[in-house]
């Protein structure tokens, strides 16, 4: 035994301690062997484990450690050299592997640690993303709310519904405590609380518009946070314990139609805004988020548009109602006017006859009375009566003429007449009066003025007489000159009268008549009034002249009927005036075939007085009538054949018959005419067909014209009339009696 | 009665017929048509008128007697009567016919019956008058005179 330098005395191997060491070594070895097994087992189980080879190393290290401890077991007792060698090898290996492992761990542990941090980082990131997702979803939710709100707003065109819906939906979407709308009053100086989310009273609470906070909100189109203490926000008594919720206000432009220009958004041209105030719930510590503010702004805009649509619709509906009302009123007025016109026409139709008859009686009898023996007094009285009644008769005629003219029912009586004779007659009529007033009257007729013309002689004379009469009436002194000539086509187109379009043609000419006087003249301003009915020139000098004021009005209408124009020129009061009119007359052509098929019977035709041997056919189903007509014609010398039915007529008629008189009240009267036309196609060979009828109306006449009859005569016919009819027929081959 | 007296009577009588409206200008025309070549024109026409009118009045009475009145036929008859009477100058008859026609248009059978009575009445009156007149004329002619048409001037 060697001695050692130990402080403590050498200790012989005790049994108990050895035993415990033995057992511990055993268990350590066991544990050390089982750990890698466990590790392998669990690693195999898990899918992901990046550091396998580390595990192998570690496993090796542990196994060797275990082995070492295991081999240690044999060294407690006396052991052989082999065991010692094995022990040594094991220890050496263990030492090597542990060192390698230790070295390796230096690299690995930081890695492992970083994995951990990364994991933490990712977890944080995931949490953040989750949060953001939540936010986006909320925003989308809000967006959906806005769309729904807009839809709600746009689906109605009623103002109140729009505003109410806005508030309700906003309140719901944003979970507001209160939402209020302030509208500007009519004066524009105050804002009035118009709508709130929660019902409250009074709603008519107003606030002046010029508050700084309100100006601030109005000047920007964003939603602006305002203090909960400002007047617009302090709507209800504050009930919370802590802070009142945050308040936001936004302007709502009240747009007008005129604000929308094409390609332009309404800018600050809108003057009126409403104010929308939104309050978050108090005591909630909620804040206004940016997206919520955005939502509010969007809604405010939508509301503005919806309101303007509603306004437009209201306007258009109002306009339509107004229009309908107007239409009804106009209809009523028109019907009333029609009734009035009808009443007037009826009155005139009756008065036409009724008024003239007594007038004629008075005039006729007065003139007869004049020719009997009268005392001078009586004569004077009778003359006055006559004059007055003549005047009255003229007046009545004028009025009736004028109303017929206005109705358009007056037609010109066209006929051939001597043009120059008309002027001479006017001159003769006017000379007595003019000479009493000592006014010389001169007549100048152009040499190229035709002798004869076709037109309405009576009315032309009336017009000339009226115009000349006026000249005489309104002159106290001076010369009156009447000039008449054929107007040249070029001179006709007068730019002063754009309505007058004279159309020159071969068979017409335009007669121009100028009547110049040096009398009182007319104020140029009064000239347009001259041709209006009943308007008299009310100067002192003329008031005594009498007359109804209708003269020129009637003349104008006659001239218009004759497709002409009449006007008056005057340089002023005291400078005289010139009346000029142009009328269209037809040139008389000397041919038998006249160009106006419906021309009236001309005057003084020296026709035949007997028609000896003229073969005539009379068709009438009334025996008496037939006999009378036959008697008439026989009296006039005709060779008359009578038939009593249309068949018989068609059987008998031939080219020998020059004229066929037929009663068109017979059922087939018109048919016969058509058949005769068909049978005899050459116009100058076939018999002339004349209708005899008791019906004096336009319809019958038109029907006769339609089937091609050459004339219509009204029954009963006198001998003279028949004579005239026959001569006209044979001369002109046409005759239509005025109905 | 001597011719002059008869002629005067005739003139008075004719004038009275015109005054009272039984006859109008058309009758004068007929009288004008009577000349040497046609001496009995008026008588012939008047007789024809009587024949026609009697026939028409009978037809009318029958037509209006029916259960369901054929107004078209009635109107046609009245139209004929109107034509005849106006051709001869029987003014009153003609006027009665005109009124009759308007009721025909309205299809008012009661009024038509009344009108028929009226027309008949007028017809018989004028027939009477015309027969008297013709008798007078015949008496004048038989006595060797001539009917003084030219004295009928108005």
Coordinates of N, CA and C in Angstrom, one line a residue, chain B residues 40-112:
Chain B
X40 N -155.5 75.4 -122.5 CA -156.0 74.8 -121.3 C -154.9 74.3 -120.4
X41 N -153.8 75.0 -120.5 CA -152.7 74.5 -119.7 C -153.0 74.5 -118.2
X42 N -153.5 75.6 -117.8 CA -153.7 75.7 -116.3 C -154.7 74.6 -115.8
X43 N -155.8 74.5 -116.6 CA -156.8 73.5 -116.2 C -156.1 72.1 -116.1
X44 N -155.3 71.8 -117.2 CA -154.7 70.5 -117.2 C -153.8 70.3 -116.0
X45 N -153.0 71.3 -115.8 CA -152.0 71.1 -114.7 C -152.8 71.0 -113.3
X46 N -153.8 71.8 -113.2 CA -154.6 71.8 -111.9 C -155.2 70.4 -111.7
X47 N -155.8 69.8 -112.8 CA -156.5 68.5 -112.7 C -155.4 67.5 -112.4
X48 N -154.3 67.5 -113.0 CA -153.3 66.6 -112.7 C -152.9 66.7 -111.2
X49 N -152.8 67.9 -110.8 CA -152.4 68.1 -109.4 C -153.5 67.5 -108.5
X50 N -154.7 67.7 -108.8 CA -155.8 67.1 -107.9 C -155.6 65.6 -107.9
X51 N -155.5 65.0 -109.1 CA -155.3 63.5 -109.1 C -154.2 63.0 -108.3
X52 N -153.0 63.6 -108.6 CA -151.8 63.2 -107.8 C -152.0 63.3 -106.3
X53 N -152.5 64.5 -105.9 CA -152.6 64.8 -104.5 C -153.6 63.8 -103.8
X54 N -154.7 63.5 -104.5 CA -155.7 62.6 -103.9 C -155.0 61.3 -103.6
X55 N -154.3 60.8 -104.7 CA -153.6 59.5 -104.6 C -152.6 59.5 -103.4
X56 N -151.8 60.6 -103.4 CA -150.8 60.7 -102.4 C -151.4 60.7 -101.0
X57 N -152.5 61.5 -100.8 CA -153.1 61.6 -99.5 C -153.6 60.3 -99.1
X58 N -154.2 59.5 -100.0 CA -154.7 58.2 -99.6 C -153.5 57.3 -99.2
X59 N -152.5 57.3 -100.0 CA -151.3 56.5 -99.6 C -150.8 56.9 -98.2
X60 N -150.8 58.2 -98.0 CA -150.2 58.6 -96.7 C -151.1 58.1 -95.6
X61 N -152.4 58.3 -95.8 CA -153.3 57.8 -94.7 C -153.1 56.3 -94.4
X62 N -153.0 55.6 -95.5 CA -152.7 54.1 -95.3 C -151.4 53.9 -94.6
X63 N -150.4 54.6 -95.0 CA -149.1 54.3 -94.5 C -149.0 54.7 -93.0
X64 N -149.7 55.8 -92.6 CA -149.6 56.2 -91.2 C -150.6 55.3 -90.4
X65 N -151.4 54.6 -91.0 CA -152.4 53.7 -90.3 C -151.7 52.4 -89.8
X66 N -150.6 52.1 -90.3 CA -149.9 50.9 -90.0 C -149.5 50.8 -88.6
X67 N -149.3 49.6 -88.1 CA -148.7 49.4 -86.8 C -147.4 50.0 -86.6
X68 N -146.5 49.5 -87.5 CA -145.2 50.1 -87.5 C -145.0 51.0 -88.8
X69 N -144.9 52.2 -88.6 CA -145.0 53.2 -89.7 C -143.6 53.2 -90.4
X70 N -143.7 53.1 -91.7 CA -142.5 53.2 -92.5 C -142.2 54.6 -92.9
X71 N -141.4 55.3 -92.1 CA -141.3 56.7 -92.2 C -140.6 57.1 -93.6
X72 N -139.8 56.2 -94.1 CA -139.2 56.5 -95.3 C -140.2 56.7 -96.4
X73 N -141.1 55.8 -96.4 CA -142.2 55.8 -97.5 C -143.0 57.1 -97.3
X74 N -143.4 57.3 -96.0 CA -144.2 58.5 -95.8 C -143.5 59.7 -96.3
X75 N -142.1 59.8 -96.0 CA -141.4 60.9 -96.4 C -141.4 61.1 -97.9
X76 N -141.2 59.9 -98.6 CA -141.2 60.0 -100.0 C -142.5 60.6 -100.6
X77 N -143.6 60.1 -100.0 CA -144.9 60.6 -100.5 C -145.0 62.1 -100.2
X78 N -144.6 62.5 -99.0 CA -144.7 63.9 -98.7 C -143.9 64.7 -99.6
X79 N -142.7 64.2 -99.9 CA -141.8 64.9 -100.8 C -142.5 65.1 -102.2
X80 N -143.1 64.1 -102.7 CA -143.8 64.2 -103.9 C -144.9 65.3 -103.9
X81 N -145.7 65.2 -102.8 CA -146.7 66.2 -102.6 C -146.2 67.6 -102.5
X82 N -145.1 67.7 -101.8 CA -144.5 69.1 -101.7 C -144.1 69.6 -103.1
X83 N -143.4 68.6 -103.9 CA -143.0 69.0 -105.2 C -144.2 69.5 -106.1
X84 N -145.3 68.7 -106.0 CA -146.4 69.0 -106.9 C -147.0 70.4 -106.4
X85 N -147.2 70.5 -105.2 CA -147.8 71.8 -104.7 C -146.9 73.0 -105.0
X86 N -145.6 72.8 -104.9 CA -144.8 74.0 -105.2 C -144.8 74.3 -106.7
X87 N -144.9 73.2 -107.5 CA -144.9 73.5 -108.9 C -146.1 74.2 -109.3
X88 N -147.2 74.0 -108.6 CA -148.4 74.6 -109.0 C -148.6 75.9 -108.3
X89 N -147.9 76.1 -107.2 CA -148.0 77.4 -106.5 C -149.0 77.3 -105.4
X90 N -149.3 76.1 -104.9 CA -150.2 76.0 -103.8 C -149.4 76.1 -102.5
X91 N -149.3 77.4 -102.1 CA -148.3 77.8 -101.1 C -148.6 77.1 -99.7
X92 N -149.8 77.2 -99.3 CA -150.1 76.7 -98.0 C -149.9 75.2 -97.9
X93 N -150.3 74.5 -99.0 CA -150.1 73.0 -99.0 C -148.6 72.7 -98.9
X94 N -147.9 73.5 -99.7 CA -146.4 73.3 -99.7 C -145.8 73.5 -98.3
X95 N -146.2 74.6 -97.6 CA -145.7 74.8 -96.3 C -146.1 73.7 -95.3
X96 N -147.3 73.3 -95.4 CA -147.7 72.2 -94.5 C -146.9 70.9 -94.8
X97 N -146.6 70.7 -96.1 CA -145.7 69.6 -96.4 C -144.3 69.7 -95.8
X98 N -143.8 70.9 -95.8 CA -142.5 71.1 -95.2 C -142.5 70.7 -93.8
X99 N -143.5 71.2 -93.0 CA -143.6 70.9 -91.6 C -143.7 69.4 -91.4
X100 N -144.5 68.8 -92.3 CA -144.7 67.3 -92.3 C -143.4 66.6 -92.4
X101 N -142.6 67.0 -93.3 CA -141.3 66.3 -93.5 C -140.4 66.4 -92.3
X102 N -140.4 67.5 -91.6 CA -139.5 67.6 -90.5 C -140.0 66.6 -89.4
X103 N -141.3 66.4 -89.3 CA -141.8 65.4 -88.3 C -141.5 64.0 -88.7
X104 N -141.5 63.8 -90.0 CA -141.1 62.5 -90.5 C -139.7 62.2 -90.1
X105 N -138.8 63.2 -90.3 CA -137.4 62.9 -89.9 C -137.3 62.6 -88.5
X106 N -138.1 63.2 -87.6 CA -138.1 62.9 -86.2 C -138.8 61.6 -85.9
X107 N -139.5 61.0 -86.9 CA -140.2 59.8 -86.7 C -141.2 59.9 -85.6
X108 N -141.9 61.0 -85.6 CA -142.9 61.2 -84.6 C -144.3 61.0 -85.2
X109 N -144.8 59.8 -85.0 CA -146.1 59.4 -85.7 C -147.3 60.3 -85.3
X110 N -147.3 60.6 -84.1 CA -148.5 61.5 -83.7 C -148.5 62.8 -84.4
X111 N -147.3 63.4 -84.4 CA -147.2 64.7 -85.0 C -147.5 64.5 -86.5
X112 N -147.0 63.4 -87.1 CA -147.2 63.2 -88.5 C -148.7 63.1 -88.8

